[in-house]
Amino acid sequence: MRQAGIDIGSRAIKLVVRDRGVVVHRTVADTGSDPLAVCRRLLDATAFDTITATGYGRHLFQEHWPEASVISEIKAVAIGAVAAIPQCRTVIDIGGQDSKAIALDGNGRVKKFAMNDRCAAGTGQFLEMMATSLAYTREEFITAATQAEEGRKLSSLCSVFAQTEVVSLIARGTSKETIALGVHQAIASRTLALTRGVPVTPSVVFTGGAAHNSCLVTLIEDAVKHPLHVPDSPQTVAALGCALFRGNPEETGHTPERKVT
Amino acid sequence: MSFKPAPLIDDEFVGQPPTKRSLAHLLTKREQKRNIAGVYCTYAPVELFHAMGIVPATLCSFANGPIELAETVLPANLCPLVKSSYGFIIGDTCPFFGVSDAVVAETTCDGKKKMFELITEHKPLFVMDLPQIPDSPEALDNWTRSIHKLAAFFQKQFGTTVDDERLEAAIKDSNRKTRMLQQVFDYAALRPSVVGWNELYDILFLAQVTTGAELAPTVTRALAELERRKEAGYSRGRADAPRVMVTGCPIAGDAAKVFKLIEEAGGVVVALDECLGMKLYMDEVEEGTGDPWRAIAAKYLKIPCSCMTPNDIRVDKMDAIIQRFKPDAVVDVILHACHAYNVESHKIELHVQEKHGLPFTKIVTDYSDNDAGQIRTRMEALIETC
């Protein structure tokens, strides 16, 4: 029995396939402008018996793969994080356009969650935009932030205002490293604010694409005052959660066929 | 199951926005040469309107369309309700404004107050000075005085007068309306609920423009249908669907996307703790006090708008709503840039979680549909935690 989980995120699509309790397949691809084509390509490369989808494209996916179950990212990340790190009681997830803090009970059930407001402030997309403003690749951006002696914390996390601020800091001669660290510090503060919405209990697991960023890991650890456990493949945790999901789709509350009378 | 629910109001407006029915009612009144006064807010004391033979018309403020035009004058970072209201007026696209002979406004929030200053040239406008510290001893005196001033404005505009007797009669009629609507709300309090938020809106929008006597036949028929549903074991959504209470800013029109997304996520909206919903009909006006003006003022000062400080009455009323409608989750809907409701949300969250142990989510949104994906994710996750 091969169970697939697919996470159609705003920036990346992640696929995980399990066979008899073992992950046998794991792929990550850019979402691009045609997520269904990317899904098709990823799924053609492997075999599966059941599939569960999450992420922003989950309902679109289900329209084209009607056999798929659908669960929210919060549930998917919770299941995946507990599977990756069984002692997990809190998840911090920073993805492309959402960041979330999730508190779990001892059985891995979601007790409470907090998410960012609608805008992408403090998410992976924000980091990418700031790296671009500084003419850095992703890796250079992280290295620069790590090498900075001090940070110049951005006063706004609104991407547009932040970009203006970066431009004016550069114009004032502030070093790119200082700004790079400042961007990371701003995200760490934002993440701390987000975690205030839920009880933070160890172990704290950090997932999502942003968990690859070692500078961010250190800064968030300092901010929330708990060590962060980063799973081996933090970006695919929600897809893993989907591949582990066994529930009846009804119990997720999602009833796409139901017409509201 | 062969049972099919019938529309609660079975007329030519079935399936259309509830505003169509209210507008048709107003146009009938217009033909009868009745005076019509537009209102923007639940604080407008409609008992006085009816006592003076004036029909209240709730003005347009819930569509995204006119916002683009409004932003040619107003800042983008302003409440969508204020921007939409203004866009409707300068674009002359609100038929309710069109049929109104005058407009009654209240000093609720800053955005509205300053917007009202920009529309004075379009219609005769009366701004009621709403006290914002409802517990202070002079608040009731001042608000009573404002209602007297509104009567003077109406008299000047329309030449009609009012006395205590007619005001007392209007209070009785208004209380009758409140009691009828409370009977309808009882069917949302049932477990499972047999009535949908949109069906409540059909009745509530008609209630905005009608007297109790005018509304009564409609409600009688609706109650019969609701009883039929109850006896047939009908449920709105799945019988075990998590029950959701919605609180916060006024919600209708394009903001009603939140209600739809809650239902699509598998929840059922059972309590509408907001100004277009049940809020106005939670209290009756005290009858036979000898001072009907003051009695009306007292009722309206109990409306728990976040413009009031402190707004403790909101949590007191919320306790009663939670006890009666038994929600499994609470969603606080904040319109973008509504600082008062947004700041107050923190208190509401603590109260809902600590006193009632209910899951709580705040949604900050506007009238566009570009955040439907984000809201859907949050609503699905909220329903999953129920």
XYZ file of C-alpha atoms in Angstrom:
647
model
C 0.000 0.000 0.000
C 1.696 3.187 -1.174
C 0.365 6.341 0.429
C 1.201 9.655 -1.209
C 1.008 13.115 0.321
C 1.265 16.252 -1.765
C 1.636 19.797 -0.487
C 0.857 22.360 -3.171
C 2.358 25.474 -1.630
C 2.604 28.996 -2.981
C 6.310 28.657 -3.803
C 6.997 24.906 -3.908
C 5.179 21.626 -4.420
C 6.289 18.767 -2.222
C 5.524 15.071 -2.720
C 6.162 12.271 -0.240
C 5.286 8.595 -0.795
C 5.323 5.993 1.970
C 5.303 2.260 1.486
C 4.711 -0.004 4.451
C 5.682 2.650 6.922
C 8.812 3.861 5.147
C 9.279 6.996 3.076
C 10.287 5.696 -0.353
C 10.001 8.863 -2.412
C 10.436 12.565 -1.710
C 10.505 15.376 -4.282
C 10.323 19.165 -4.182
C 9.652 21.374 -7.222
C 8.957 25.073 -7.773
C 5.250 25.814 -8.030
C 5.682 28.177 -10.964
C 2.624 29.393 -12.796
C 1.107 26.001 -13.648
C 0.906 24.019 -10.419
C -1.232 21.247 -11.929
C 1.405 20.521 -14.561
C 4.039 20.328 -11.834
C 1.796 17.986 -9.792
C 1.295 15.772 -12.821
C 5.019 15.625 -13.507
C 5.817 14.750 -9.880
C 3.091 12.103 -9.697
C 4.074 10.524 -13.035
C 7.481 9.793 -11.574
C 6.135 7.482 -8.879
C 3.333 5.029 -8.072
C 0.781 5.345 -5.255
C -2.509 3.825 -4.098
C -3.965 6.684 -2.061
C -3.239 10.387 -2.046
C -3.960 13.270 0.312
C -3.388 16.911 -0.620
C -2.748 20.087 1.356
C -1.481 23.599 0.670
C -3.032 26.458 -1.223
C -3.615 24.318 -4.278
C -5.358 21.501 -2.389
C -8.874 22.165 -3.654
C -7.706 22.750 -7.214
C -5.804 19.469 -6.949
C -8.905 17.633 -5.768
C -10.877 18.937 -8.713
C -8.418 17.145 -11.018
C -7.666 14.148 -8.792
C -11.116 13.483 -7.309
C -9.860 10.421 -5.435
C -7.627 12.664 -3.305
C -8.457 13.514 0.295
C -7.880 17.074 1.395
C -6.680 18.370 4.767
C -5.630 21.818 5.954
C -1.951 22.717 6.208
C -2.292 22.999 9.962
C -3.424 19.423 10.333
C -0.894 18.178 7.775
C 2.032 19.934 9.448
C 0.919 18.681 12.873
C 0.775 15.040 11.748
C 4.075 15.321 9.894
C 5.926 17.078 12.702
C 4.917 14.455 15.263
C 5.975 11.688 12.874
C 9.361 13.334 12.337
C 9.926 14.293 15.974
C 7.614 12.308 18.275
C 8.149 14.489 21.367
C 6.909 17.536 19.414
C 4.340 19.674 21.268
C 4.716 22.954 19.358
C 5.281 23.545 15.658
C 6.538 26.753 14.090
C 6.073 26.601 10.338
C 7.238 29.294 7.942
C 6.278 28.655 4.365
C 6.072 30.705 1.215
C 3.122 32.904 2.103
C 1.985 31.729 5.534
C 3.573 31.360 8.899
C 1.934 29.439 11.696
C 2.401 28.389 15.284
C 0.590 25.217 16.327
C 0.180 23.834 19.840
C -0.404 20.076 20.088
C -1.706 17.944 22.903
C 0.090 14.781 24.041
C -1.688 12.766 21.336
C -0.556 15.015 18.497
C -3.944 16.664 18.112
C -4.070 20.379 17.259
C -5.018 22.263 20.429
C -4.600 25.760 19.124
C -3.051 27.523 16.189
C -2.114 31.053 15.207
C -1.410 32.270 11.704
C -0.127 35.453 10.138
C -2.626 37.924 8.737
C -3.414 37.787 5.059
C -0.259 39.511 3.860
C 2.993 37.675 3.383
C 4.902 39.733 5.967
C 7.316 37.515 7.864
C 7.129 34.591 5.467
C 9.479 32.909 3.039
C 8.294 35.138 0.242
C 9.353 38.182 2.248
C 12.828 36.694 2.723
C 13.104 36.034 -1.002
C 12.048 39.578 -1.866
C 14.564 41.061 0.533
C 17.360 38.844 -0.836
C 16.485 40.057 -4.324
C 16.547 43.690 -3.176
C 20.061 43.093 -1.879
C 21.070 41.231 -5.072
C 21.853 38.060 -3.097
C 21.102 34.436 -3.877
C 19.345 32.567 -1.092
C 22.628 31.067 0.148
C 24.558 34.344 -0.072
C 21.776 36.061 1.848
C 21.993 33.612 4.750
C 25.810 33.713 4.770
C 25.797 37.521 4.769
C 23.359 37.621 7.684
C 25.450 35.114 9.624
C 28.652 37.116 9.032
C 27.182 40.473 10.064
C 28.511 41.924 13.294
C 25.276 43.715 14.013
C 21.844 43.895 12.498
C 19.822 46.924 11.495
C 16.347 45.639 12.254
C 13.776 46.709 9.692
C 11.013 48.850 11.104
C 8.357 47.454 8.776
C 7.550 43.941 7.664
C 5.303 45.158 4.904
C 7.183 43.944 1.845
C 6.708 47.170 -0.037
C 7.711 49.426 2.860
C 10.578 47.101 3.754
C 11.913 47.293 0.218
C 11.834 51.095 0.388
C 13.632 50.924 3.713
C 16.313 48.609 2.302
C 16.882 50.979 -0.600
C 17.250 53.948 1.738
C 19.585 52.028 4.055
C 21.801 51.122 1.097
C 21.752 54.774 0.038
C 22.937 55.747 3.517
C 25.872 53.377 3.245
C 24.630 50.678 5.626
C 26.421 47.421 4.833
C 24.495 44.726 3.025
C 25.405 42.239 5.771
C 23.896 44.496 8.424
C 20.688 44.787 6.430
C 20.598 41.030 5.734
C 20.835 40.296 9.452
C 18.207 42.964 10.131
C 15.771 41.244 7.790
C 16.291 37.949 9.613
C 15.872 39.668 12.988
C 12.619 41.212 11.855
C 11.274 37.790 10.895
C 12.383 36.321 14.227
C 10.498 39.090 16.099
C 7.437 38.474 14.006
C 7.650 34.751 14.707
C 7.941 35.443 18.423
C 4.771 37.556 18.239
C 3.028 34.733 16.427
C 4.010 32.156 19.053
C 2.505 34.371 21.759
C -0.856 33.297 20.344
C -0.347 29.696 21.465
C 1.164 28.008 24.517
C 4.768 27.144 23.577
C 5.728 23.795 25.110
C 8.893 21.848 24.285
C 9.801 20.166 22.107
C 9.456 22.937 19.542
C 9.753 21.796 15.939
C 10.549 24.230 13.120
C 9.223 23.279 9.684
C 8.627 24.785 6.266
C 11.072 26.022 3.668
C 12.387 28.734 5.992
C 13.651 26.083 8.427
C 16.503 25.463 5.948
C 17.776 28.918 6.921
C 20.325 28.357 9.678
C 20.522 32.039 10.602
C 16.775 32.170 11.116
C 16.855 28.984 13.217
C 19.374 30.555 15.618
C 17.526 33.862 15.849
C 14.130 32.233 16.471
C 15.662 29.953 19.097
C 16.969 33.058 20.888
C 13.617 34.785 20.546
C 11.324 31.999 21.753
C 13.909 30.773 24.300
C 13.522 27.135 23.342
C 15.791 24.947 21.235
C 14.287 24.309 17.827
C 14.210 20.811 16.393
C 14.498 20.925 12.630
C 13.488 17.664 10.934
C 15.688 16.221 8.178
C 13.535 17.535 5.383
C 11.658 20.440 6.983
C 10.037 21.594 3.766
C 8.290 18.260 3.166
C 6.787 17.846 6.647
C 3.261 18.814 5.542
C 3.492 16.400 2.593
C 4.673 13.718 5.014
C 1.677 14.492 7.230
C -0.579 13.983 4.222
C 1.078 10.663 3.407
C 0.369 9.592 7.002
C -3.209 10.823 7.069
C -5.641 7.948 7.471
C -8.831 9.707 8.335
C -12.012 9.773 6.488
C -12.047 13.038 4.513
C -15.434 13.803 6.076
C -13.845 14.176 9.467
C -11.715 17.059 8.239
C -14.932 18.927 7.741
C -14.289 19.390 4.052
C -17.395 18.558 2.063
C -16.849 19.918 -1.440
C -20.000 18.433 -2.944
C -22.325 19.913 -0.398
C -24.377 22.710 -1.832
C -25.400 25.381 0.579
C -29.156 25.678 0.398
C -34.251 11.809 2.978
C -37.058 13.186 0.912
C -37.571 16.327 2.988
C -36.912 19.521 1.105
C -36.771 22.808 2.961
C -38.920 25.552 1.473
C -37.759 29.187 1.325
C -38.533 31.083 4.539
C -39.808 34.010 2.503
C -41.422 32.497 -0.558
C -41.665 35.452 -2.922
C -40.234 36.685 -6.203
C -36.930 37.543 -4.485
C -35.958 33.962 -3.611
C -32.281 33.440 -4.416
C -31.574 37.166 -4.783
C -29.664 39.406 -2.373
C -31.902 40.392 0.579
C -31.474 44.074 -0.318
C -33.719 43.590 -3.376
C -36.686 42.805 -1.138
C -36.001 45.782 1.170
C -35.697 48.065 -1.836
C -39.007 46.865 -3.256
C -40.628 47.632 0.102
C -39.133 51.128 0.092
C -40.307 51.797 -3.453
C -43.833 50.856 -2.407
C -43.555 53.336 0.471
C -42.214 55.921 -1.919
C -45.293 55.502 -4.112
C -47.403 56.042 -1.011
C -45.600 59.395 -0.625
C -43.934 58.324 2.602
C -40.755 60.066 3.720
C -37.616 57.922 3.733
C -34.454 58.537 5.733
C -31.239 56.658 5.029
C -29.278 55.169 7.926
C -25.741 53.846 8.175
C -25.753 52.245 11.551
C -27.643 50.216 14.141
C -27.603 53.176 16.541
C -30.235 54.980 14.447
C -33.317 54.955 16.747
C -35.833 53.550 14.279
C -38.708 53.804 16.782
C -38.563 57.580 16.303
C -38.570 57.185 12.522
C -41.693 55.041 12.591
C -43.401 57.291 15.165
C -42.915 60.206 12.755
C -44.064 58.227 9.722
C -40.548 58.050 8.276
C -39.294 54.815 6.739
C -35.660 53.919 7.554
C -33.477 52.708 4.666
C -30.156 51.006 5.356
C -27.691 52.561 2.932
C -25.282 50.613 0.735
C -21.887 49.934 2.271
C -21.016 46.281 1.618
C -19.875 46.017 -1.999
C -16.303 46.031 -3.219
C -17.185 47.665 -6.538
C -17.448 51.333 -5.485
C -14.205 51.259 -3.455
C -12.009 52.038 -6.447
C -13.928 55.238 -7.055
C -13.887 56.106 -3.346
C -10.106 55.763 -3.283
C -9.788 58.656 -5.710
C -10.596 60.769 -2.637
C -10.247 58.595 0.457
C -7.029 56.901 1.584
C -6.677 53.229 0.608
C -5.799 52.286 4.175
C -9.297 52.919 5.486
C -12.166 50.646 6.497
C -13.833 49.107 3.399
C -17.275 49.889 4.842
C -16.503 53.596 4.918
C -14.884 53.531 1.474
C -17.724 51.519 -0.038
C -20.375 53.853 1.465
C -18.620 56.869 0.031
C -18.018 55.281 -3.382
C -21.710 54.420 -3.625
C -22.631 58.048 -2.975
C -20.207 59.827 -5.275
C -20.872 57.292 -8.028
C -24.610 57.585 -7.396
C -25.017 53.814 -7.443
C -26.894 53.197 -4.187
C -30.648 53.026 -4.869
C -31.341 53.260 -1.128
C -29.536 56.589 -1.032
C -31.440 57.583 -4.144
C -34.850 57.054 -2.521
C -33.822 58.717 0.755
C -34.973 62.265 1.483
C -32.419 62.690 4.252
C -29.624 60.774 5.950
C -29.104 60.054 9.642
C -25.539 59.342 10.751
C -23.836 58.760 14.087
C -20.429 59.638 15.499
C -19.303 56.039 15.834
C -15.812 55.766 14.328
C -13.395 58.377 13.011
C -13.513 57.132 9.431
C -17.281 57.501 9.283
C -17.350 60.892 10.996
C -14.921 62.417 8.548
C -16.558 60.696 5.563
C -19.936 62.173 6.567
C -18.406 65.639 6.250
C -17.760 64.871 2.586
C -21.334 63.887 1.728
C -23.273 66.807 3.205
C -23.816 68.367 -0.218
C -25.718 65.329 -1.524
C -28.630 65.048 0.949
C -29.767 66.777 4.132
C -27.653 65.052 6.783
C -28.093 64.851 10.536
C -25.189 63.544 12.593
C -26.195 62.222 16.007
C -23.619 62.785 18.730
C -23.216 59.303 20.167
C -21.733 59.165 23.676
C -18.858 56.690 23.811
C -18.538 56.051 27.533
C -21.872 54.297 27.967
C -21.446 53.728 31.717
C -20.983 57.406 32.524
C -24.024 59.016 34.167
C -24.390 61.742 31.541
C -24.275 59.332 28.573
C -27.972 58.529 28.806
C -28.926 62.211 29.233
C -26.854 63.200 26.225
C -28.086 60.409 23.982
C -31.696 61.178 24.941
C -31.016 64.786 23.947
C -29.594 63.609 20.602
C -32.805 61.718 19.886
C -34.842 64.859 20.644
C -32.585 66.790 18.267
C -33.137 64.173 15.572
C -36.905 64.651 16.013
C -36.416 68.385 15.514
C -34.412 67.695 12.351
C -37.153 65.428 11.001
C -39.780 68.030 11.858
C -37.840 70.666 9.967
C -37.229 68.394 6.961
C -40.615 66.740 6.692
C -42.988 68.899 8.702
C -44.161 65.930 10.759
C -44.357 65.934 14.544
C -44.291 63.344 17.281
C -45.642 63.050 20.814
C -44.972 60.660 23.657
C -48.029 58.602 22.868
C -47.003 57.888 19.309
C -43.466 57.176 20.400
C -44.753 54.729 23.001
C -46.815 53.003 20.302
C -43.728 52.751 18.084
C -41.824 51.204 20.988
C -44.521 48.551 21.404
C -44.378 47.786 17.681
C -40.582 47.620 17.720
C -40.605 45.275 20.710
C -43.041 43.058 18.897
C -40.559 42.891 16.014
C -37.750 42.032 18.413
C -39.774 39.231 20.012
C -40.707 37.795 16.612
C -37.090 37.781 15.496
C -36.053 36.174 18.761
C -38.448 33.330 17.944
C -36.682 32.915 14.592
C -33.273 32.932 16.303
C -34.477 30.071 18.518
C -34.309 27.828 15.459
C -30.631 28.678 14.992
C -30.076 27.799 18.649
C -31.468 24.311 18.058
C -28.969 21.493 17.815
C -28.772 20.944 14.926
C -29.680 24.368 13.598
C -32.488 24.336 11.029
C -31.865 27.808 9.638
C -29.024 29.277 7.571
C -27.289 32.614 8.060
C -28.497 33.741 4.614
C -32.094 32.929 5.542
C -31.730 34.943 8.744
C -30.400 37.784 6.609
C -33.444 37.578 4.327
C -35.648 38.273 7.336
C -33.289 40.717 9.066
C -32.912 42.874 5.956
C -36.661 43.106 5.596
C -36.867 43.967 9.307
C -34.583 46.963 8.700
C -37.231 48.763 6.645
C -40.507 47.457 8.098
C -42.518 47.984 11.263
C -43.317 45.029 13.485
C -46.861 44.974 12.124
C -45.611 44.962 8.508
C -43.109 42.207 9.201
C -45.436 39.969 11.206
C -47.098 37.972 8.375
C -43.688 37.155 6.859
C -42.286 35.979 10.170
C -45.390 33.925 10.929
C -44.949 32.015 7.681
C -41.200 31.633 8.260
C -41.800 30.242 11.738
C -44.223 27.688 10.324
C -41.596 26.516 7.840
C -38.931 26.390 10.555
C -41.210 24.287 12.740
C -41.846 21.981 9.800
C -38.083 21.584 9.332
C -37.572 20.882 13.011
C -40.230 18.194 13.040
C -38.801 16.601 9.887
C -35.380 16.346 11.545
C -33.817 18.670 8.970
C -30.434 20.202 9.705
C -28.564 23.052 8.105
C -25.406 21.296 6.927
C -24.423 18.043 8.584
C -26.237 17.296 11.818
C -22.911 17.111 13.686
C -21.337 20.128 11.917
C -19.322 22.300 14.304
C -21.362 25.341 15.318
C -19.767 28.728 14.758
C -20.503 32.056 16.369
C -19.430 35.056 14.292
C -18.702 38.303 16.118
C -17.046 41.631 15.296
C -17.590 44.178 12.539
C -20.817 44.371 10.522
C -20.862 41.675 7.836
C -22.958 41.567 4.665
C -22.595 41.668 0.897
C -19.041 40.964 -0.190
C -17.871 40.480 3.416
C -20.344 37.592 3.729
C -17.658 35.519 1.992
C -16.566 34.651 5.537
C -19.922 32.971 6.264
C -19.706 31.041 3.004
C -16.162 29.896 3.713
C -17.149 28.736 7.214
C -19.902 26.605 5.693
C -17.659 25.285 2.928
C -15.165 24.269 5.603
C -17.920 22.162 7.193
C -19.136 24.509 9.923
C -22.576 25.978 10.434
C -23.040 29.618 11.447
C -25.493 29.657 14.360
C -24.948 33.021 16.035
C -24.508 36.377 14.294
C -23.131 38.730 16.931
C -22.715 41.692 14.601
C -24.736 44.720 13.548
C -26.388 43.283 10.442
C -27.161 40.119 12.386
C -28.773 39.685 15.779
C -27.192 42.593 17.656
C -30.032 45.108 17.377
C -32.623 42.586 18.478
C -31.034 41.430 21.715
C -32.911 43.943 23.899
C -36.375 45.402 24.008
C -37.138 49.025 24.816
C -38.707 49.395 28.238
C -42.400 50.188 27.855
C -44.549 52.526 29.920
C -41.717 54.374 31.622
C -43.375 57.764 31.156
C -40.334 58.949 29.171
C -40.236 56.977 25.913
C -37.311 59.122 24.631
C -35.112 58.046 27.487
C -36.291 54.447 27.235
C -35.259 54.360 23.564
C -31.921 55.981 24.353
C -31.256 53.368 27.042
C -31.854 50.484 24.649
C -29.490 51.834 22.005
C -26.732 52.555 24.490
C -26.710 48.830 25.225
C -25.541 48.038 21.685
C -22.003 46.753 22.219
C -20.104 48.532 19.422
C -16.325 48.651 19.809
C -16.506 52.452 19.553
C -17.686 52.318 23.184
C -15.192 52.313 26.015
C -15.056 50.231 28.032
C -17.220 47.902 25.991
C -17.770 45.395 28.787
C -21.327 44.886 27.704
C -20.028 43.020 24.646
C -18.563 40.208 26.727
C -21.610 40.110 29.015
C -23.896 39.710 26.029
C -21.498 37.232 24.465
C -21.826 35.001 27.528
C -25.574 34.885 27.020
C -25.209 34.220 23.289
C -22.742 31.394 23.897
C -25.017 29.859 26.510
C -27.996 30.008 24.183
C -26.513 29.114 20.792
C -23.829 26.736 22.100
C -21.142 27.433 19.499
C -18.135 25.120 19.170
C -15.908 27.926 17.864
C -15.852 31.717 17.646
C -14.709 33.730 14.623
C -14.022 37.437 15.154
C -14.335 39.208 11.802
C -12.443 42.496 11.595
C -12.762 44.750 8.605
C -9.400 46.047 7.440
C -8.353 49.222 9.313
C -11.149 48.961 11.903
C -8.821 49.649 14.793
C -11.502 49.555 17.477
C -12.695 46.014 16.739
C -9.156 44.893 15.950
C -7.750 46.056 19.282
C -10.772 44.749 21.182
C -10.278 41.342 19.575
C -7.532 40.525 22.083
C -9.959 40.875 25.003
C -12.565 38.843 23.189
C -10.071 36.071 22.456
C -9.010 35.822 26.088
C -12.605 35.845 27.263
C -13.786 33.211 24.798
C -10.856 30.928 25.536
C -10.561 31.368 29.273
C -14.195 31.542 30.258
C -15.712 29.264 27.624
C -12.762 27.139 26.451
C -13.750 27.669 22.830
C -11.394 27.777 19.843
C -11.115 31.327 18.517
C -9.847 32.780 15.251
C -9.595 36.386 14.179
C -10.001 37.151 10.490
C -8.924 40.547 9.196
C -10.440 41.053 5.787
C -11.989 43.494 3.341
C -14.519 43.206 0.532
C -12.153 41.837 -2.112
C -12.003 38.101 -2.711
C -8.222 37.864 -2.946
C -7.838 36.438 0.552
C -10.392 33.648 0.139
C -7.596 31.047 0.088
C -6.111 32.286 3.355
C -9.507 32.480 5.070
C -10.415 29.020 3.808
C -7.241 27.545 5.307
C -7.925 29.185 8.670
C -11.570 28.152 8.727
C -10.786 24.553 7.780
C -8.136 24.382 10.496
C -10.533 25.928 13.018
C -13.258 23.429 12.143
C -10.709 20.595 12.432
C -9.877 21.649 15.993
C -13.541 21.577 17.073
